[in-house]
CSV table of C-alpha atoms and ligand atoms in Angstrom, one decimal:
chain,number,residue,atom,x,y,z
A,67,MET,CA,-48.9,-77.7,-6.8
A,68,SER,CA,-52.2,-77.4,-8.5
A,69,VAL,CA,-54.1,-75.0,-10.7
A,70,GLU,CA,-56.0,-72.6,-8.5
A,71,ARG,CA,-58.2,-69.5,-8.9
A,72,THR,CA,-57.8,-66.4,-6.7
A,73,LEU,CA,-59.6,-63.0,-6.5
A,74,THR,CA,-57.6,-59.8,-6.9
A,75,ILE,CA,-58.9,-56.3,-6.7
A,76,ILE,CA,-56.9,-53.4,-8.1
A,77,LYS,CA,-58.0,-50.9,-5.4
A,78,PRO,CA,-59.4,-47.4,-5.9
A,79,ASP,CA,-56.0,-45.7,-5.1
A,80,ALA,CA,-54.3,-47.6,-8.0
A,81,VAL,CA,-57.2,-47.1,-10.4
A,82,GLN,CA,-57.2,-43.3,-9.6
A,83,ALA,CA,-53.4,-43.2,-10.1
A,84,SER,CA,-53.7,-44.9,-13.5
A,85,HIS,CA,-51.6,-48.0,-12.5
A,86,VAL,CA,-54.2,-50.5,-13.9
A,87,GLY,CA,-52.2,-51.3,-17.0
A,88,ASP,CA,-48.9,-51.7,-15.1
A,89,ILE,CA,-50.4,-54.0,-12.5
A,90,VAL,CA,-52.2,-56.2,-15.1
A,91,LYS,CA,-48.9,-56.4,-16.9
A,92,MET,CA,-47.3,-57.7,-13.7
A,93,PHE,CA,-50.1,-60.3,-13.3
A,94,GLU,CA,-49.5,-61.5,-16.9
A,95,ALA,CA,-45.8,-61.5,-16.5
A,96,GLY,CA,-46.3,-63.6,-13.3
A,97,GLY,CA,-47.9,-66.3,-15.4
A,98,PHE,CA,-51.5,-65.7,-14.3
A,99,LYS,CA,-54.4,-66.1,-16.7
A,100,ILE,CA,-57.3,-63.6,-16.5
A,101,ILE,CA,-60.5,-65.6,-16.1
A,102,ALA,CA,-62.9,-62.8,-15.4
A,103,ALA,CA,-62.8,-59.0,-14.8
A,104,ARG,CA,-65.3,-56.3,-13.7
A,105,LEU,CA,-64.8,-52.6,-13.0
A,106,VAL,CA,-66.9,-52.0,-9.9
A,107,ARG,CA,-67.8,-49.1,-7.7
A,108,LEU,CA,-68.4,-50.7,-4.3
A,109,THR,CA,-71.1,-49.4,-2.1
A,110,LYS,CA,-70.1,-49.0,1.6
A,111,ARG,CA,-72.2,-52.0,2.4
A,112,LYS,CA,-70.6,-54.2,-0.3
A,113,ALA,CA,-67.2,-53.2,1.0
A,114,GLU,CA,-68.2,-54.0,4.6
A,115,GLY,CA,-69.5,-57.4,3.5
A,116,PHE,CA,-66.2,-58.1,1.6
A,117,TYR,CA,-64.1,-57.2,4.7
A,118,ALA,CA,-66.5,-58.6,7.3
A,119,VAL,CA,-63.7,-60.6,8.8
A,120,HIS,CA,-62.0,-57.3,9.8
A,121,ARG,CA,-65.1,-55.6,11.2
A,122,ALA,CA,-63.7,-55.4,14.8
A,123,ARG,CA,-60.4,-53.9,13.7
A,124,PRO,CA,-59.8,-50.2,14.3
A,125,PHE,CA,-59.2,-49.5,10.6
A,126,PHE,CA,-62.5,-51.1,9.4
A,127,GLU,CA,-64.4,-47.8,9.0
A,128,SER,CA,-61.6,-46.1,7.1
A,129,LEU,CA,-60.8,-49.2,5.0
A,130,THR,CA,-64.4,-49.6,3.8
A,131,GLU,CA,-64.7,-45.8,3.1
A,132,PHE,CA,-61.6,-46.1,1.0
A,133,MET,CA,-62.7,-49.2,-0.8
A,134,SER,CA,-66.0,-47.5,-1.7
A,135,SER,CA,-64.4,-44.2,-2.7
A,136,GLY,CA,-64.0,-44.9,-6.4
A,137,PRO,CA,-63.8,-47.5,-9.1
A,138,ALA,CA,-61.9,-50.7,-8.5
A,139,LEU,CA,-61.1,-53.6,-10.9
A,140,ALA,CA,-62.0,-57.0,-9.5
A,141,MET,CA,-60.5,-60.0,-11.4
A,142,VAL,CA,-60.3,-63.8,-11.1
A,143,LEU,CA,-56.7,-65.0,-11.8
A,144,GLU,CA,-55.8,-68.6,-12.5
A,145,GLY,CA,-52.5,-70.4,-12.4
A,146,GLU,CA,-50.3,-72.9,-10.6
A,147,ASN,CA,-50.4,-72.2,-6.9
A,148,ALA,CA,-52.2,-69.0,-7.7
A,149,ILE,CA,-53.3,-68.0,-4.2
A,150,ALA,CA,-49.8,-68.0,-2.6
A,151,HIS,CA,-48.1,-66.9,-5.8
A,152,LEU,CA,-50.4,-63.8,-6.1
A,153,ARG,CA,-49.5,-62.8,-2.5
A,154,GLU,CA,-45.8,-63.0,-3.4
A,155,VAL,CA,-46.3,-60.8,-6.4
A,156,MET,CA,-48.3,-58.3,-4.3
A,157,GLY,CA,-45.8,-58.1,-1.5
A,158,SER,CA,-46.4,-57.3,2.2
A,159,THR,CA,-49.6,-55.4,3.3
A,160,ASP,CA,-47.5,-52.5,4.4
A,161,PRO,CA,-45.5,-51.2,1.4
A,162,ALA,CA,-42.7,-50.1,3.8
A,163,GLN,CA,-42.2,-53.9,4.5
A,164,ALA,CA,-42.7,-55.1,0.9
A,165,ALA,CA,-39.9,-56.6,-1.1
A,166,ALA,CA,-38.4,-54.8,-4.0
A,167,GLY,CA,-40.2,-55.5,-7.3
A,168,THR,CA,-43.5,-56.3,-5.7
A,169,ILE,CA,-46.7,-54.5,-6.7
A,170,ARG,CA,-47.2,-52.9,-3.3
A,171,LYS,CA,-43.5,-51.8,-3.2
A,172,LEU,CA,-44.0,-50.1,-6.6
A,173,TYR,CA,-47.6,-48.8,-6.3
A,174,ALA,CA,-48.9,-48.7,-2.8
A,175,GLN,CA,-49.2,-45.4,-0.9
A,176,ASN,CA,-49.4,-46.8,2.6
A,177,ILE,CA,-50.7,-49.8,4.6
A,178,GLU,CA,-54.3,-48.9,3.9
A,179,ARG,CA,-54.1,-47.5,0.3
A,180,ASN,CA,-52.1,-50.5,-0.8
A,181,ALA,CA,-53.0,-50.8,-4.5
A,182,VAL,CA,-54.2,-54.5,-4.6
A,183,HIS,CA,-56.1,-57.2,-2.8
A,184,GLY,CA,-55.4,-60.9,-3.0
A,185,SER,CA,-57.3,-63.8,-1.4
A,186,ASP,CA,-55.4,-65.4,1.5
A,187,GLY,CA,-56.5,-69.1,1.2
A,188,PRO,CA,-58.7,-71.5,-0.8
A,189,GLU,CA,-61.9,-70.9,1.3
A,190,THR,CA,-61.6,-67.1,1.2
A,191,ALA,CA,-60.8,-67.3,-2.6
A,192,ALA,CA,-64.0,-69.3,-3.2
A,193,PHE,CA,-66.1,-66.8,-1.1
A,194,GLU,CA,-64.5,-63.7,-2.7
A,195,ILE,CA,-64.8,-65.0,-6.2
A,196,SER,CA,-68.5,-65.7,-5.7
A,197,TYR,CA,-68.9,-62.3,-4.0
A,198,PHE,CA,-68.0,-60.5,-7.3
A,199,PHE,CA,-68.7,-63.2,-9.9
A,200,PRO,CA,-71.7,-65.2,-8.7
A,201,GLY,CA,-72.2,-67.0,-11.9
A,202,ILE,CA,-68.7,-68.3,-12.5
A,203,GLU,CA,-67.9,-71.9,-12.7
A,204,LEU,CA,-65.5,-73.0,-9.8
A,205,THR,CA,-64.4,-76.4,-11.0
B,223,ATP,P1,-55.8,-57.8,1.4
B,223,ATP,O1,-56.8,-58.6,2.2
B,223,ATP,O2,-56.4,-56.4,0.9
B,223,ATP,O3,-55.3,-58.6,0.2
B,223,ATP,P2,-53.8,-58.3,3.3
B,223,ATP,O4,-54.3,-59.7,3.3
B,223,ATP,O5,-52.3,-58.1,3.0
B,223,ATP,O6,-54.6,-57.4,2.3
B,223,ATP,P3,-55.3,-57.8,5.7
B,223,ATP,O7,-54.7,-58.0,7.0
B,223,ATP,O8,-56.3,-58.8,5.1
B,223,ATP,O9,-54.1,-57.6,4.6
B,223,ATP,O10,-56.0,-56.4,5.7
B,223,ATP,C1,-57.0,-56.0,4.7
B,223,ATP,C2,-56.7,-54.6,4.2
B,223,ATP,O11,-57.0,-53.7,5.3
B,223,ATP,C3,-55.3,-54.3,3.8
B,223,ATP,O12,-55.0,-54.7,2.5
B,223,ATP,C4,-55.2,-52.8,4.0
B,223,ATP,O13,-55.9,-52.1,2.9
B,223,ATP,C5,-56.1,-52.6,5.2
B,223,ATP,N1,-55.3,-52.7,6.5
B,223,ATP,C6,-54.7,-53.7,7.0
B,223,ATP,N2,-54.0,-53.4,8.1
B,223,ATP,C7,-54.2,-52.1,8.3
B,223,ATP,C8,-53.7,-51.1,9.2
B,223,ATP,N3,-53.0,-51.5,10.3
B,223,ATP,N4,-54.1,-49.8,9.1
B,223,ATP,C9,-54.9,-49.5,8.0
B,223,ATP,N5,-55.4,-50.3,7.1
B,223,ATP,C10,-55.0,-51.6,7.2
B,224,MG,MG1,-56.4,-60.1,3.6
C-alpha cells in the first residue's frame, strides 16, 4: 500500500440534486484528504477530451452532453491506496449493481447519471488530475 492521489468528479446530476455535502462527507469518512477542488462547468469539448477513451462507445454523445449539462465538482483526493479505495466507496458503474452503502447505490439515478467519477488506475489518475489541475504538484 502506498499514498496515492486520484481524481473524483461529483457529476452534474448529484450537484443538481444537492448531494455534494453528503458525498464529500463520505469521502472524508472514507479517510481521504481533499488536496484540491474546483467547481467546473465543462464545455462539450472538455467533456469529450476527458472521456476520449470512450469515444467509440454508443453512449459517448449522451455521456458528454450530460457531463456538460451543469456544474460539477472536480476534486483531487489523497490517501492509502486511494485509486482502488475510491472505486470501492463509489460502487459499481450501474447503481442497480452497486453494493449497499456505496455512493452510487445511495445517489446515482442510472448507469449514466451515476453521481461520481473516480480514476481507474495510476496513469489515468495522473492524466485526469492534470486535466483539471494543471499546476498541481504530483510528487
Ligand atoms: P467513471 O469513469 O465515470 O468513474 P466507471 O469507470 O465506473 O465510471 P466507465 O466504464 O469508465 O465507468 O464509463 C464512464 C461513464 O460512462 C460512467 O460512469 C457512466 O456515466 C457512463 N456509462 C458507462 N457505461 C454506460 C452505459 N452502458 N450507458 C450509459 N452510460 C454509460
Ligand atoms: Mg471509468
